[in-house]
Amino acid sequence: MQRRSFLKKAGAGAAIGALAAPAYAQGAPEVKWRLASSFPKSLDTLYGAAEVISKRVAAATNNKFQIQNFAAGEIVPAFGVVDAVQNGTVECCHTAPYYFFGKDPTFAFSCAIPFGMNCRQQNAWMYHGGGMQLMREFYKQYNIINFPAGNTGAQMGGFFRKELKTVNDMKGLKMRIGGFAGVVLQKLGLVPQQIPGGDIYPALEKGTIDAAEWVGPYDDEKLGLYKVAKYYYYPGWWEGGPEIDLFVNQKAWDALPKDYQAILEAAYPMPSG
Ligand code: CA
């Protein structure tokens, strides 16, 4: 304020704006991106993780690099986000990669595989064990560069409308289950259903499905699953530490200034759980 009043007195009002803003911000280009999430806004941790990214990126660039976030279904369906990034409809998305194991089972490796790694192990593999390099080679064919951006930690087994007493009770059961695990449970006669998080509750309530797993108590409560299915089982041995990823369109990434790239890369803190 002292500087402003000095300049005003000196009759240099026109120079105030230029002096108040740091030189960096003046030369920085404005970049506006759209991010399509696979999650509904009601999930403040999963949907919120992408908001952490966009807020940090904006704060670190004096609002020059803005990422507008959209919930599942707002501009892209929950399971359409990889196609949307691949073809450049949006610059980036935030999703659980194993949703796309039908395109190629390799997607599941940057998320979770049955009896796979916990959160720390997944991070260790991605950042220090060559996982990032392998996954980036894989994602190239989708015009995608991937960044780990969240991890739910170990998950629960799910909510069931009827009590399970023996493994035979799994036979014919229609269950919403994320990722590759459904392929394994099919061996027990279970009928896996791929349903986005925001659509699970009505399906379970109507009885279209008999069971559903989502994440764990915190997120499952937000979806209201306990209201329509009374039996909650664990462990979710198919999800020891599912990684959530930010997928960025390769051309959009290449077009970013180097400092924006570094800021985006550092925008999400590595989970340690
Ligand atoms: Ca899950």
GROMACS .gro file of C-alpha atoms and ligand atoms in nm:
model
  274
    1MET     CA    1   0.000   0.000   0.000
    2GLN     CA    2   0.290   0.231   0.067
    3ARG     CA    3   0.416   0.190  -0.285
    4ARG     CA    4   0.070   0.257  -0.432
    5SER     CA    5   0.024   0.577  -0.240
    6PHE     CA    6   0.375   0.694  -0.326
    7LEU     CA    7   0.314   0.635  -0.695
    8LYS     CA    8  -0.022   0.804  -0.679
    9LYS     CA    9   0.132   1.110  -0.524
   10ALA     CA   10   0.404   1.105  -0.783
   11GLY     CA   11   0.139   1.105  -1.056
   12ALA     CA   12   0.248   0.767  -1.192
   13GLY     CA   13  -0.089   0.593  -1.165
   14ALA     CA   14  -0.060   0.428  -1.504
   15ALA     CA   15   0.250   0.241  -1.391
   16ILE     CA   16   0.091   0.091  -1.080
   17GLY     CA   17  -0.053  -0.216  -1.244
   18ALA     CA   18   0.270  -0.297  -1.422
   19LEU     CA   19   0.478  -0.261  -1.106
   20ALA     CA   20   0.235  -0.455  -0.884
   21ALA     CA   21   0.245  -0.770  -1.096
   22PRO     CA   22   0.566  -0.975  -1.096
   23ALA     CA   23   0.760  -0.983  -1.422
   24TYR     CA   24   0.705  -1.360  -1.448
   25ALA     CA   25   0.328  -1.329  -1.472
   26GLN     CA   26   0.346  -1.071  -1.748
   27GLY     CA   27   0.533  -1.299  -1.983
   28ALA     CA   28   0.336  -1.611  -1.895
   29PRO     CA   29   0.075  -1.719  -2.150
   30GLU     CA   30  -0.285  -1.782  -2.054
   31VAL     CA   31  -0.374  -2.147  -2.083
   32LYS     CA   32  -0.726  -2.281  -2.028
   33TRP     CA   33  -0.785  -2.654  -2.003
   34ARG     CA   34  -1.085  -2.871  -1.932
   35LEU     CA   35  -1.062  -3.173  -1.704
   36ALA     CA   36  -1.323  -3.449  -1.721
   37SER     CA   37  -1.355  -3.649  -1.399
   38SER     CA   38  -1.493  -4.003  -1.376
   39PHE     CA   39  -1.633  -3.916  -1.034
   40PRO     CA   40  -1.942  -3.731  -0.907
   41LYS     CA   41  -1.906  -3.409  -0.707
   42SER     CA   42  -2.054  -3.578  -0.399
   43LEU     CA   43  -1.725  -3.762  -0.353
   44ASP     CA   44  -1.514  -3.487  -0.203
   45THR     CA   45  -1.196  -3.694  -0.185
   46LEU     CA   46  -1.200  -3.849  -0.532
   47TYR     CA   47  -1.357  -3.563  -0.727
   48GLY     CA   48  -1.182  -3.321  -0.490
   49ALA     CA   49  -0.837  -3.455  -0.578
   50ALA     CA   50  -0.867  -3.302  -0.925
   51GLU     CA   51  -0.974  -2.975  -0.767
   52VAL     CA   52  -0.654  -2.980  -0.560
   53ILE     CA   53  -0.461  -3.001  -0.886
   54SER     CA   54  -0.646  -2.719  -1.061
   55LYS     CA   55  -0.628  -2.489  -0.757
   56ARG     CA   56  -0.254  -2.543  -0.709
   57VAL     CA   57  -0.180  -2.496  -1.078
   58ALA     CA   58  -0.378  -2.170  -1.082
   59ALA     CA   59  -0.214  -2.045  -0.762
   60ALA     CA   60   0.137  -2.126  -0.886
   61THR     CA   61   0.085  -1.945  -1.219
   62ASN     CA   62  -0.094  -1.635  -1.093
   63ASN     CA   63  -0.414  -1.777  -1.248
   64LYS     CA   64  -0.257  -1.790  -1.593
   65PHE     CA   65  -0.296  -2.168  -1.625
   66GLN     CA   66  -0.654  -2.255  -1.547
   67ILE     CA   67  -0.800  -2.605  -1.545
   68GLN     CA   68  -1.179  -2.616  -1.533
   69ASN     CA   69  -1.309  -2.934  -1.373
   70PHE     CA   70  -1.622  -3.121  -1.478
   71ALA     CA   71  -1.787  -3.404  -1.288
   72ALA     CA   72  -1.871  -3.736  -1.453
   73GLY     CA   73  -2.143  -3.689  -1.713
   74GLU     CA   74  -2.125  -3.309  -1.728
   75ILE     CA   75  -1.932  -3.296  -2.055
   76VAL     CA   76  -1.800  -3.652  -2.083
   77PRO     CA   77  -1.949  -3.978  -1.944
   78ALA     CA   78  -1.753  -4.137  -1.656
   79PHE     CA   79  -1.623  -4.414  -1.879
   80GLY     CA   80  -1.570  -4.193  -2.185
   81VAL     CA   81  -1.285  -3.990  -2.043
   82VAL     CA   82  -0.997  -4.185  -2.199
   83ASP     CA   83  -1.149  -4.150  -2.546
   84ALA     CA   84  -1.206  -3.780  -2.480
   85VAL     CA   85  -0.841  -3.723  -2.387
   86GLN     CA   86  -0.715  -3.946  -2.666
   87ASN     CA   87  -0.903  -3.751  -2.932
   88GLY     CA   88  -0.844  -3.412  -2.772
   89THR     CA   89  -1.206  -3.332  -2.680
   90VAL     CA   90  -1.065  -3.236  -2.340
   91GLU     CA   91  -0.702  -3.175  -2.245
   92CYS     CA   92  -0.708  -3.406  -1.945
   93CYS     CA   93  -0.908  -3.637  -1.725
   94HIS     CA   94  -0.895  -3.777  -1.372
   95THR     CA   95  -0.992  -4.139  -1.344
   96ALA     CA   96  -0.925  -4.490  -1.216
   97PRO     CA   97  -0.735  -4.647  -1.507
   98TYR     CA   98  -0.863  -5.001  -1.446
   99TYR     CA   99  -1.207  -4.891  -1.569
  100PHE     CA  100  -1.053  -4.929  -1.914
  101PHE     CA  101  -0.913  -5.280  -1.881
  102GLY     CA  102  -1.159  -5.383  -2.157
  103LYS     CA  103  -0.951  -5.177  -2.403
  104ASP     CA  104  -0.636  -5.345  -2.275
  105PRO     CA  105  -0.571  -5.517  -1.938
  106THR     CA  106  -0.248  -5.314  -1.911
  107PHE     CA  107  -0.456  -5.016  -1.793
  108ALA     CA  108  -0.504  -5.197  -1.462
  109PHE     CA  109  -0.133  -5.184  -1.378
  110SER     CA  110  -0.140  -4.810  -1.313
  111CYS     CA  111  -0.442  -4.862  -1.085
  112ALA     CA  112  -0.491  -5.196  -0.910
  113ILE     CA  113  -0.478  -5.565  -0.987
  114PRO     CA  114  -0.618  -5.847  -0.769
  115PHE     CA  115  -0.375  -5.944  -0.489
  116GLY     CA  116  -0.156  -5.660  -0.613
  117MET     CA  117   0.029  -5.381  -0.442
  118ASN     CA  118  -0.070  -5.154  -0.154
  119CYS     CA  119  -0.045  -4.775  -0.182
  120ARG     CA  120   0.322  -4.751  -0.080
  121GLN     CA  121   0.423  -5.036  -0.305
  122GLN     CA  122   0.233  -4.889  -0.598
  123ASN     CA  123   0.407  -4.553  -0.548
  124ALA     CA  124   0.745  -4.722  -0.506
  125TRP     CA  125   0.694  -4.910  -0.831
  126MET     CA  126   0.571  -4.606  -1.023
  127TYR     CA  127   0.833  -4.357  -0.901
  128HIS     CA  128   1.134  -4.576  -0.830
  129GLY     CA  129   1.076  -4.921  -0.980
  130GLY     CA  130   1.036  -4.834  -1.348
  131GLY     CA  131   0.653  -4.840  -1.342
  132MET     CA  132   0.614  -4.486  -1.471
  133GLN     CA  133   0.842  -4.556  -1.766
  134LEU     CA  134   0.656  -4.872  -1.861
  135MET     CA  135   0.313  -4.712  -1.826
  136ARG     CA  136   0.418  -4.406  -2.027
  137GLU     CA  137   0.534  -4.628  -2.309
  138PHE     CA  138   0.196  -4.803  -2.298
  139TYR     CA  139  -0.014  -4.484  -2.283
  140LYS     CA  140   0.164  -4.332  -2.584
  141GLN     CA  141  -0.062  -4.530  -2.817
  142TYR     CA  142  -0.359  -4.343  -2.664
  143ASN     CA  143  -0.192  -3.998  -2.706
  144ILE     CA  144  -0.182  -3.986  -2.327
  145ILE     CA  145   0.084  -3.893  -2.073
  146ASN     CA  146  -0.006  -4.021  -1.727
  147PHE     CA  147   0.055  -3.879  -1.380
  148PRO     CA  148  -0.030  -4.055  -1.053
  149ALA     CA  149  -0.282  -3.827  -0.880
  150GLY     CA  150  -0.429  -3.999  -0.578
  151ASN     CA  151  -0.472  -4.339  -0.421
  152THR     CA  152  -0.769  -4.464  -0.222
  153GLY     CA  153  -0.569  -4.702  -0.004
  154ALA     CA  154  -0.694  -5.056   0.065
  155GLN     CA  155  -1.061  -5.101  -0.014
  156MET     CA  156  -1.354  -5.292   0.130
  157GLY     CA  157  -1.519  -5.593  -0.035
  158GLY     CA  158  -1.855  -5.429  -0.080
  159PHE     CA  159  -2.220  -5.406   0.018
  160PHE     CA  160  -2.451  -5.702  -0.045
  161ARG     CA  161  -2.830  -5.708  -0.027
  162LYS     CA  162  -2.830  -6.067   0.100
  163GLU     CA  163  -2.606  -6.238   0.349
  164LEU     CA  164  -2.331  -6.456   0.203
  165LYS     CA  165  -2.286  -6.784   0.387
  166THR     CA  166  -2.084  -6.991   0.146
  167VAL     CA  167  -1.886  -6.923  -0.167
  168ASN     CA  168  -2.175  -7.077  -0.363
  169ASP     CA  169  -2.385  -6.774  -0.270
  170MET     CA  170  -2.175  -6.576  -0.519
  171LYS     CA  171  -2.323  -6.773  -0.808
  172GLY     CA  172  -2.540  -6.560  -1.033
  173LEU     CA  173  -2.492  -6.255  -0.812
  174LYS     CA  174  -2.486  -5.933  -1.013
  175MET     CA  175  -2.221  -5.717  -0.857
  176ARG     CA  176  -2.086  -5.379  -0.946
  177ILE     CA  177  -1.712  -5.425  -0.920
  178GLY     CA  178  -1.433  -5.201  -1.043
  179GLY     CA  179  -1.168  -5.311  -1.286
  180PHE     CA  180  -1.007  -5.642  -1.356
  181ALA     CA  181  -1.137  -5.810  -1.037
  182GLY     CA  182  -1.463  -5.897  -1.210
  183VAL     CA  183  -1.277  -6.132  -1.442
  184VAL     CA  184  -1.149  -6.324  -1.138
  185LEU     CA  185  -1.483  -6.335  -0.957
  186GLN     CA  186  -1.653  -6.460  -1.271
  187LYS     CA  187  -1.478  -6.790  -1.200
  188LEU     CA  188  -1.699  -6.818  -0.890
  189GLY     CA  189  -2.011  -6.755  -1.093
  190LEU     CA  190  -2.046  -6.388  -1.007
  191VAL     CA  191  -2.176  -6.159  -1.283
  192PRO     CA  192  -1.960  -5.844  -1.278
  193GLN     CA  193  -2.113  -5.509  -1.374
  194GLN     CA  194  -1.921  -5.198  -1.472
  195ILE     CA  195  -2.113  -4.903  -1.331
  196PRO     CA  196  -1.975  -4.551  -1.264
  197GLY     CA  197  -1.968  -4.439  -0.901
  198GLY     CA  198  -2.248  -4.189  -0.941
  199ASP     CA  199  -2.487  -4.453  -1.080
  200ILE     CA  200  -2.435  -4.730  -0.823
  201TYR     CA  201  -2.696  -4.625  -0.566
  202PRO     CA  202  -3.004  -4.635  -0.794
  203ALA     CA  203  -2.895  -4.969  -0.943
  204LEU     CA  204  -2.855  -5.122  -0.596
  205GLU     CA  205  -3.176  -4.966  -0.468
  206LYS     CA  206  -3.384  -5.097  -0.759
  207GLY     CA  207  -3.227  -5.441  -0.738
  208THR     CA  208  -3.077  -5.416  -1.086
  209ILE     CA  209  -2.764  -5.535  -0.906
  210ASP     CA  210  -2.736  -5.747  -0.589
  211ALA     CA  211  -2.412  -5.606  -0.459
  212ALA     CA  212  -2.164  -5.325  -0.511
  213GLU     CA  213  -1.818  -5.236  -0.403
  214TRP     CA  214  -1.696  -4.881  -0.431
  215VAL     CA  215  -1.408  -4.778  -0.203
  216GLY     CA  216  -1.443  -4.790   0.176
  217PRO     CA  217  -1.661  -4.658   0.460
  218TYR     CA  218  -1.604  -4.286   0.395
  219ASP     CA  219  -1.688  -4.282   0.025
  220ASP     CA  220  -1.942  -4.565   0.042
  221GLU     CA  221  -2.138  -4.371   0.304
  222LYS     CA  222  -2.143  -4.066   0.074
  223LEU     CA  223  -2.297  -4.283  -0.199
  224GLY     CA  224  -2.556  -4.407   0.054
  225LEU     CA  225  -2.491  -4.776  -0.015
  226TYR     CA  226  -2.564  -4.878   0.348
  227LYS     CA  227  -2.924  -4.761   0.305
  228VAL     CA  228  -3.006  -5.026   0.045
  229ALA     CA  229  -2.773  -5.317   0.128
  230LYS     CA  230  -2.722  -5.436   0.483
  231TYR     CA  231  -2.423  -5.669   0.456
  232TYR     CA  232  -2.075  -5.518   0.430
  233TYR     CA  233  -1.786  -5.754   0.365
  234TYR     CA  234  -1.409  -5.722   0.348
  235PRO     CA  235  -1.131  -5.731   0.245
  236GLY     CA  236  -1.130  -5.599  -0.108
  237TRP     CA  237  -0.837  -5.818  -0.204
  238TRP     CA  238  -0.863  -5.688  -0.558
  239GLU     CA  239  -0.778  -5.333  -0.453
  240GLY     CA  240  -0.486  -5.308  -0.213
  241GLY     CA  241  -0.405  -4.950  -0.311
  242PRO     CA  242  -0.569  -4.831  -0.632
  243GLU     CA  243  -0.387  -4.545  -0.798
  244ILE     CA  244  -0.596  -4.270  -0.952
  245ASP     CA  245  -0.439  -4.099  -1.251
  246LEU     CA  246  -0.438  -3.769  -1.427
  247PHE     CA  247  -0.429  -3.842  -1.800
  248VAL     CA  248  -0.312  -3.556  -2.020
  249ASN     CA  249  -0.342  -3.537  -2.398
  250GLN     CA  250   0.012  -3.558  -2.532
  251LYS     CA  251  -0.025  -3.264  -2.774
  252ALA     CA  252  -0.171  -3.042  -2.501
  253TRP     CA  253   0.121  -3.141  -2.276
  254ASP     CA  254   0.380  -3.072  -2.546
  255ALA     CA  255   0.228  -2.728  -2.607
  256LEU     CA  256   0.270  -2.623  -2.242
  257PRO     CA  257   0.562  -2.400  -2.144
  258LYS     CA  258   0.824  -2.598  -1.949
  259ASP     CA  259   0.747  -2.420  -1.622
  260TYR     CA  260   0.375  -2.505  -1.652
  261GLN     CA  261   0.471  -2.866  -1.714
  262ALA     CA  262   0.679  -2.870  -1.396
  263ILE     CA  263   0.398  -2.706  -1.199
  264LEU     CA  264   0.137  -2.954  -1.322
  265GLU     CA  265   0.369  -3.247  -1.252
  266ALA     CA  266   0.416  -3.129  -0.892
  267ALA     CA  267   0.056  -3.022  -0.833
  268TYR     CA  268  -0.060  -3.341  -0.665
  269PRO     CA  269   0.127  -3.456  -0.354
  270MET     CA  270   0.240  -3.818  -0.356
  271PRO     CA  271   0.020  -4.010  -0.112
  272SER     CA  272   0.218  -4.194   0.154
  273GLY     CA  273  -0.051  -4.413   0.316
  274CA      CA  274  -1.345  -5.027  -0.579
   0.00000   0.00000   0.00000
